[in-house]
Structures are given as C-alpha cells and as structure tokens.
Amino acid sequence: MIQRTEYTTIIAGPCAVESFEQMDTVCNTLSRLGLTHLRGGCFKPRTKCDTFRGLGVEGLAIMSEMRRKYGLTIITEVRDTKHLDLVAETADIIQIGAKSMFDNDLLLACGELKKTIVLKRNFAATVKELVSAAEFISSKGNDDIILCERGIRTFETNTRFTLDLCGVAWLKQNTNFPIIIDPSHAMGLAYGVPDLARASVAMGIDGLMLEIHPEPSKALSDARQQLDMKQFEQLYSSLIPIAQSIGKNLI
Ligand code: PEP
Ligand code: MN
C-alpha cells in the first residue's frame, strides 16, 4: 500500500504489456535500480477502435510471471467489471483509468475488494469530482485509494493534456488520500516527461507513475510518450536529490 509518508514510490512500466521479453527488460531495469512497482496495461481503453487494445488474459499471465520472477508489486488497469475477478487475481494494485472515472458500477465493484485502488482523474473532471468518484469506492468499505493526476484537457493543444499541479496542491490540502502524478499521459511527448517528473517530485507527492518501454518507437500504444531504459535511469538519478531536498526518499 502506498501511504502518505516520507516516501515517494516510483511506479514504472510500459503503457501496455506486449510480450514476455519486453516486460523482462523493463523488470531488469527496475530491479537493478532497487525499484519495486511495475505498471502495465492488459485491457487498454483506446480512443480509436482499430488500435491495439491489450493482450488481455495473456498479458495478466506475463505480469504474474514478472511478480514471481522479480518480486515486484503489480499495477494493472481494470476497464470492465466482467474482468474484475481476473484482474484482481494478478494485480496487487488495481488501476481505474481516466476514461473509467465516471463508471459508477466499476467504482462500486472495486469498493468491494480488499485491494489498493489507483483512481486516475478523468481529463474533464474537477478535483472535487475526483474525490466524489473515490467516495463511490470507499462507500463499499474499501478506503485504500490512491488518487492520480494525469493531465486535464485545456485550450492548449500542443501537448496531449495539461498537468494540473494546482489540482494536486488542492488535493494535498483538502484530502487524506495518497496522491501520485503521471506526467507521461499529461505531456504525451517523451521529451517533456523528465521536467514534469522532477517538478512533481518536488511537490512532495506519494508516488510518480512513468511509462517506460525498451523501444518506445515500436510501442503498440502511447509510443510518443514513453521513456527508454536509459532515459528512465537518467531521470531516476536526477530525482533522488530532489526528493531528498524536501525530506523524502524514493522507493
Ligand atoms: C494508462 O495509464 O495507461 C492510461 C490508459 O492512462 P489514463 O487512464 O490516464 O488515460
Ligand atoms: Mn498509456
């Protein structure tokens, strides 16, 4: 469980689980750096229906294998209540994606679980609507919820979304939930992710979620925003002193 503490948890992995080899490369890097939280989508919500929608059950099996081999904490998205039992068998932490934030039935079903839930803010939701969505989960007894800022839609079109750090400051002040930031989806372009990640860590958040891929240009989803292994390692090194300067440690 990620809690509001002196730690900032780094969660990294590809947008989508694509193959055993891809995940093995990512996990090697995480393990070498002493990091423990792996992300990767198996049921992908997509904007265009003719694009890769994830490996589904096969992807979950790869994630389970990564947990067994590397002892990592697994974070993966559930998109549909009909997959919830399957996803819950594999995931240590279940992600509800931005596009599902308003799915009352999915929120309530996740509320019945005894598992940590990462709830991503919809790109058209206010921070109060995000908190209201979290209350659907907690109303069923599960208050082990992490809120994730991942960018909102504004008039700006040069970047994919706009990272709402004001909203994060509001959530820190007005809620008790742990808060993580996903700069990858906010920026949508890899070159901007390290700067946003450093700004996010400097805010004293509980976790940072990054999309990383062995060969981003070949990624089957979100190719433009993923960092390669070298870029990720360089970013990670630069985050350590920033976290320390505000009394936090990266884990
Ligand atoms: C993701 O984390 O891969 C994802 C689909 O993000 P979001 O729900 O924020 O769009
Ligand atoms: Mn993605």
Short mmCIF file of C-alpha atoms and ligand atoms in Angstrom, two decimals:
data_model
loop_
_atom_site.label_atom_id
_atom_site.label_comp_id
_atom_site.label_asym_id
_atom_site.label_seq_id
_atom_site.Cartn_x
_atom_site.Cartn_y
_atom_site.Cartn_z
CA MET A 1 0.00 0.00 0.00
CA ILE A 2 1.25 3.47 -0.88
CA GLN A 3 0.65 5.87 2.00
CA ARG A 4 1.23 9.50 2.77
CA THR A 5 4.68 9.15 4.30
CA GLU A 6 8.21 10.34 3.78
CA TYR A 7 8.41 8.15 0.66
CA THR A 8 7.74 8.79 -3.00
CA THR A 9 7.06 5.49 -4.75
CA ILE A 10 8.26 5.18 -8.33
CA ILE A 11 5.83 3.16 -10.45
CA ALA A 12 7.14 2.44 -13.93
CA GLY A 13 6.42 0.19 -16.86
CA PRO A 14 5.07 0.28 -20.37
CA CYS A 15 1.72 1.60 -21.41
CA ALA A 16 0.72 -1.90 -22.47
CA VAL A 17 2.10 -5.35 -21.77
CA GLU A 18 3.20 -6.54 -25.22
CA SER A 19 5.46 -9.55 -24.68
CA PHE A 20 7.45 -11.50 -22.10
CA GLU A 21 10.74 -10.12 -23.48
CA GLN A 22 9.53 -6.51 -23.28
CA MET A 23 8.46 -6.93 -19.66
CA ASP A 24 11.60 -8.83 -18.74
CA THR A 25 13.77 -5.95 -19.99
CA VAL A 26 11.72 -3.40 -18.03
CA CYS A 27 11.81 -5.52 -14.86
CA ASN A 28 15.57 -6.00 -15.14
CA THR A 29 15.99 -2.23 -15.12
CA LEU A 30 13.59 -1.72 -12.19
CA SER A 31 15.29 -4.44 -10.15
CA ARG A 32 18.77 -3.11 -10.86
CA LEU A 33 17.67 0.28 -9.56
CA GLY A 34 16.07 -1.33 -6.50
CA LEU A 35 12.57 -0.24 -7.56
CA THR A 36 9.58 -2.38 -6.69
CA HIS A 37 6.43 -1.18 -8.50
CA LEU A 38 5.66 -2.32 -12.06
CA ARG A 39 2.82 -0.98 -14.18
CA GLY A 40 1.49 -2.31 -17.49
CA GLY A 41 -1.95 -2.39 -19.07
CA CYS A 42 -3.55 -5.60 -20.32
CA PHE A 43 -7.03 -4.25 -21.03
CA LYS A 44 -6.38 -0.92 -22.74
CA PRO A 45 -9.02 1.75 -23.18
CA ARG A 46 -8.34 3.32 -26.57
CA THR A 47 -9.61 6.32 -28.47
CA LYS A 48 -9.60 4.57 -31.87
CA CYS A 49 -11.13 1.12 -32.15
CA ASP A 50 -8.70 -0.20 -34.78
CA THR A 51 -5.69 0.12 -32.43
CA PHE A 52 -4.06 -2.40 -30.03
CA ARG A 53 -6.35 -3.00 -27.08
CA GLY A 54 -4.03 -5.08 -24.95
CA LEU A 55 -3.15 -8.75 -24.55
CA GLY A 56 -5.93 -9.32 -22.03
CA VAL A 57 -5.58 -12.56 -20.07
CA GLU A 58 -2.28 -13.39 -21.79
CA GLY A 59 -0.92 -10.06 -20.54
CA LEU A 60 -2.06 -10.79 -16.99
CA ALA A 61 -0.14 -14.09 -17.14
CA ILE A 62 3.02 -12.21 -18.15
CA MET A 63 2.52 -9.79 -15.25
CA SER A 64 2.11 -12.71 -12.83
CA GLU A 65 5.31 -14.19 -14.14
CA MET A 66 7.10 -10.86 -13.55
CA ARG A 67 5.86 -10.80 -9.99
CA ARG A 68 7.11 -14.36 -9.43
CA LYS A 69 10.49 -13.74 -11.08
CA TYR A 70 11.28 -10.28 -9.69
CA GLY A 71 9.07 -9.94 -6.62
CA LEU A 72 7.54 -6.73 -7.93
CA THR A 73 4.26 -5.13 -6.92
CA ILE A 74 1.96 -5.30 -9.93
CA ILE A 75 -0.30 -2.45 -11.05
CA THR A 76 -2.69 -3.00 -13.93
CA GLU A 77 -5.93 -1.49 -15.14
CA VAL A 78 -9.42 -2.89 -14.95
CA ARG A 79 -11.74 -1.46 -17.57
CA ASP A 80 -14.82 -3.62 -17.20
CA THR A 81 -16.49 -5.24 -14.18
CA LYS A 82 -16.62 -8.52 -16.11
CA HIS A 83 -12.80 -8.74 -15.90
CA LEU A 84 -12.53 -7.63 -12.29
CA ASP A 85 -12.01 -11.06 -10.69
CA LEU A 86 -9.34 -11.95 -13.24
CA VAL A 87 -7.51 -8.65 -12.84
CA ALA A 88 -7.75 -8.82 -9.04
CA GLU A 89 -6.08 -12.26 -9.09
CA THR A 90 -2.98 -10.76 -10.71
CA ALA A 91 -2.87 -7.15 -9.56
CA ASP A 92 -1.56 -6.04 -6.19
CA ILE A 93 -2.89 -2.58 -7.02
CA ILE A 94 -5.81 -2.10 -9.42
CA GLN A 95 -5.90 0.93 -11.66
CA ILE A 96 -9.14 2.60 -12.68
CA GLY A 97 -8.25 4.62 -15.76
CA ALA A 98 -9.15 8.21 -16.53
CA LYS A 99 -11.82 7.14 -19.01
CA SER A 100 -13.48 4.97 -16.34
CA MET A 101 -13.51 7.54 -13.52
CA PHE A 102 -17.22 8.12 -14.05
CA ASP A 103 -18.10 4.41 -14.25
CA ASN A 104 -20.17 4.10 -11.06
CA ASP A 105 -20.53 0.31 -11.32
CA LEU A 106 -16.79 -0.22 -11.72
CA LEU A 107 -16.06 2.09 -8.77
CA LEU A 108 -18.58 0.30 -6.55
CA ALA A 109 -17.25 -3.12 -7.57
CA CYS A 110 -13.69 -2.04 -6.69
CA GLY A 111 -15.08 -0.87 -3.36
CA GLU A 112 -15.97 -4.48 -2.53
CA LEU A 113 -12.32 -5.58 -2.86
CA LYS A 114 -9.62 -5.63 -0.23
CA LYS A 115 -7.05 -4.15 -2.57
CA THR A 116 -5.39 -0.83 -3.18
CA ILE A 117 -7.08 1.11 -5.98
CA VAL A 118 -5.35 3.79 -8.07
CA LEU A 119 -8.06 6.12 -9.31
CA LYS A 120 -6.99 8.29 -12.23
CA ARG A 121 -8.61 11.67 -12.70
CA ASN A 122 -10.70 11.99 -15.83
CA PHE A 123 -9.32 14.70 -18.10
CA ALA A 124 -12.60 16.61 -17.86
CA ALA A 125 -13.17 16.18 -14.13
CA THR A 126 -12.66 18.73 -11.38
CA VAL A 127 -10.69 17.66 -8.35
CA LYS A 128 -13.93 17.58 -6.36
CA GLU A 129 -15.42 15.18 -8.92
CA LEU A 130 -12.32 13.00 -8.50
CA VAL A 131 -12.90 12.93 -4.75
CA SER A 132 -16.59 12.11 -5.33
CA ALA A 133 -15.57 9.20 -7.54
CA ALA A 134 -13.27 7.96 -4.75
CA GLU A 135 -16.24 8.09 -2.39
CA PHE A 136 -18.09 5.55 -4.57
CA ILE A 137 -15.22 3.14 -3.82
CA SER A 138 -14.98 3.95 -0.11
CA SER A 139 -18.78 3.74 0.28
CA LYS A 140 -18.43 -0.03 -0.10
CA GLY A 141 -15.79 -0.32 2.60
CA ASN A 142 -12.53 -0.01 0.66
CA ASP A 143 -10.76 3.23 1.53
CA ASP A 144 -7.36 2.05 0.34
CA ILE A 145 -7.41 4.52 -2.54
CA ILE A 146 -4.65 6.46 -4.29
CA LEU A 147 -5.60 9.48 -6.40
CA CYS A 148 -3.68 10.07 -9.63
CA GLU A 149 -3.37 13.35 -11.53
CA ARG A 150 -2.63 12.56 -15.19
CA GLY A 151 -3.43 15.78 -17.02
CA ILE A 152 -6.63 17.56 -17.91
CA ARG A 153 -7.91 18.98 -21.17
CA THR A 154 -7.43 22.71 -21.62
CA PHE A 155 -7.35 25.08 -24.61
CA GLU A 156 -3.71 24.06 -25.16
CA THR A 157 -3.31 21.57 -28.00
CA ASN A 158 0.48 21.41 -28.41
CA THR A 159 0.75 18.97 -25.53
CA ARG A 160 -1.56 15.99 -25.08
CA PHE A 161 -3.07 17.33 -21.84
CA THR A 162 -2.10 19.88 -19.17
CA LEU A 163 -0.64 18.61 -15.90
CA ASP A 164 -2.71 20.21 -13.16
CA LEU A 165 -0.26 20.78 -10.32
CA CYS A 166 -2.67 23.32 -8.79
CA GLY A 167 -5.16 20.49 -8.50
CA VAL A 168 -2.52 18.36 -6.79
CA ALA A 169 -1.83 21.15 -4.29
CA TRP A 170 -5.59 21.32 -3.62
CA LEU A 171 -5.84 17.56 -3.10
CA LYS A 172 -2.86 17.58 -0.72
CA GLN A 173 -4.54 20.28 1.34
CA ASN A 174 -8.11 19.02 1.27
CA THR A 175 -7.99 15.20 1.26
CA ASN A 176 -6.15 12.46 3.16
CA PHE A 177 -5.70 10.17 0.17
CA PRO A 178 -2.18 9.45 -1.08
CA ILE A 179 -1.54 11.31 -4.34
CA ILE A 180 0.51 10.23 -7.31
CA ILE A 181 1.27 12.03 -10.57
CA ASP A 182 1.52 10.56 -14.07
CA PRO A 183 3.43 13.06 -16.23
CA SER A 184 3.61 10.66 -19.21
CA HIS A 185 -0.05 10.89 -20.20
CA ALA A 186 -0.18 14.59 -19.30
CA MET A 187 2.61 15.62 -21.64
CA GLY A 188 2.14 12.93 -24.26
CA LEU A 189 5.66 13.56 -25.55
CA ALA A 190 8.73 11.89 -24.01
CA TYR A 191 10.94 14.98 -24.16
CA GLY A 192 8.76 16.79 -21.61
CA VAL A 193 8.32 13.95 -19.15
CA PRO A 194 11.60 14.33 -17.17
CA ASP A 195 10.99 18.01 -16.38
CA LEU A 196 7.39 17.33 -15.31
CA ALA A 197 8.53 14.34 -13.24
CA ARG A 198 11.09 16.49 -11.42
CA ALA A 199 8.50 19.21 -10.77
CA SER A 200 6.08 16.56 -9.48
CA VAL A 201 8.59 15.00 -7.08
CA ALA A 202 9.49 18.48 -5.83
CA MET A 203 5.84 18.87 -4.77
CA GLY A 204 6.19 16.12 -2.19
CA ILE A 205 3.83 13.59 -3.72
CA ASP A 206 3.43 9.98 -2.62
CA GLY A 207 4.20 8.44 -5.97
CA LEU A 208 5.20 9.04 -9.56
CA MET A 209 3.92 6.89 -12.41
CA LEU A 210 6.01 6.76 -15.57
CA GLU A 211 5.58 4.96 -18.87
CA ILE A 212 8.80 3.27 -19.98
CA HIS A 213 9.48 0.89 -22.86
CA PRO A 214 12.60 -0.86 -24.20
CA GLU A 215 11.94 0.58 -27.69
CA PRO A 216 9.37 3.38 -27.40
CA SER A 217 9.11 3.98 -31.15
CA LYS A 218 7.89 0.39 -31.56
CA ALA A 219 5.35 0.55 -28.72
CA LEU A 220 1.86 -0.62 -29.64
CA SER A 221 0.27 2.22 -27.67
CA ASP A 222 1.40 5.65 -26.47
CA ALA A 223 4.68 5.37 -28.41
CA ARG A 224 5.49 9.07 -28.30
CA GLN A 225 5.43 9.49 -24.53
CA GLN A 226 7.40 6.51 -23.22
CA LEU A 227 10.97 6.83 -21.98
CA ASP A 228 13.54 4.22 -22.96
CA MET A 229 15.55 2.44 -20.28
CA LYS A 230 18.49 4.83 -20.46
CA GLN A 231 16.31 7.92 -20.29
CA PHE A 232 14.48 6.40 -17.33
CA GLU A 233 17.69 5.64 -15.45
CA GLN A 234 18.97 9.16 -16.03
CA LEU A 235 15.69 10.62 -14.86
CA TYR A 236 15.67 8.41 -11.78
CA SER A 237 19.18 9.59 -10.78
CA SER A 238 18.09 13.21 -11.11
CA LEU A 239 15.02 12.63 -8.94
CA ILE A 240 16.95 11.31 -5.93
CA PRO A 241 18.45 14.65 -4.78
CA ILE A 242 15.17 16.48 -5.49
CA ALA A 243 13.27 14.09 -3.23
CA GLN A 244 15.95 14.36 -0.56
CA SER A 245 15.89 18.15 -0.67
CA ILE A 246 12.28 18.08 0.56
CA GLY A 247 12.87 15.31 3.10
CA LYS A 248 11.56 12.43 1.02
CA ASN A 249 13.13 9.20 -0.19
CA LEU A 250 12.37 7.46 -3.45
CA ILE A 251 11.40 3.82 -3.27
C1 PEP B 1 -2.66 4.28 -18.66
O1 PEP B 1 -2.23 4.51 -17.52
O2 PEP B 1 -2.11 3.50 -19.44
C2 PEP B 1 -3.84 5.00 -19.15
C3 PEP B 1 -4.64 4.48 -20.06
O3 PEP B 1 -3.94 6.21 -18.61
P1 PEP B 1 -5.22 7.17 -18.49
O4 PEP B 1 -6.30 6.31 -17.89
O5 PEP B 1 -4.74 8.23 -17.57
O6 PEP B 1 -5.53 7.65 -19.85
MN MN B 2 -0.61 4.83 -21.81
#
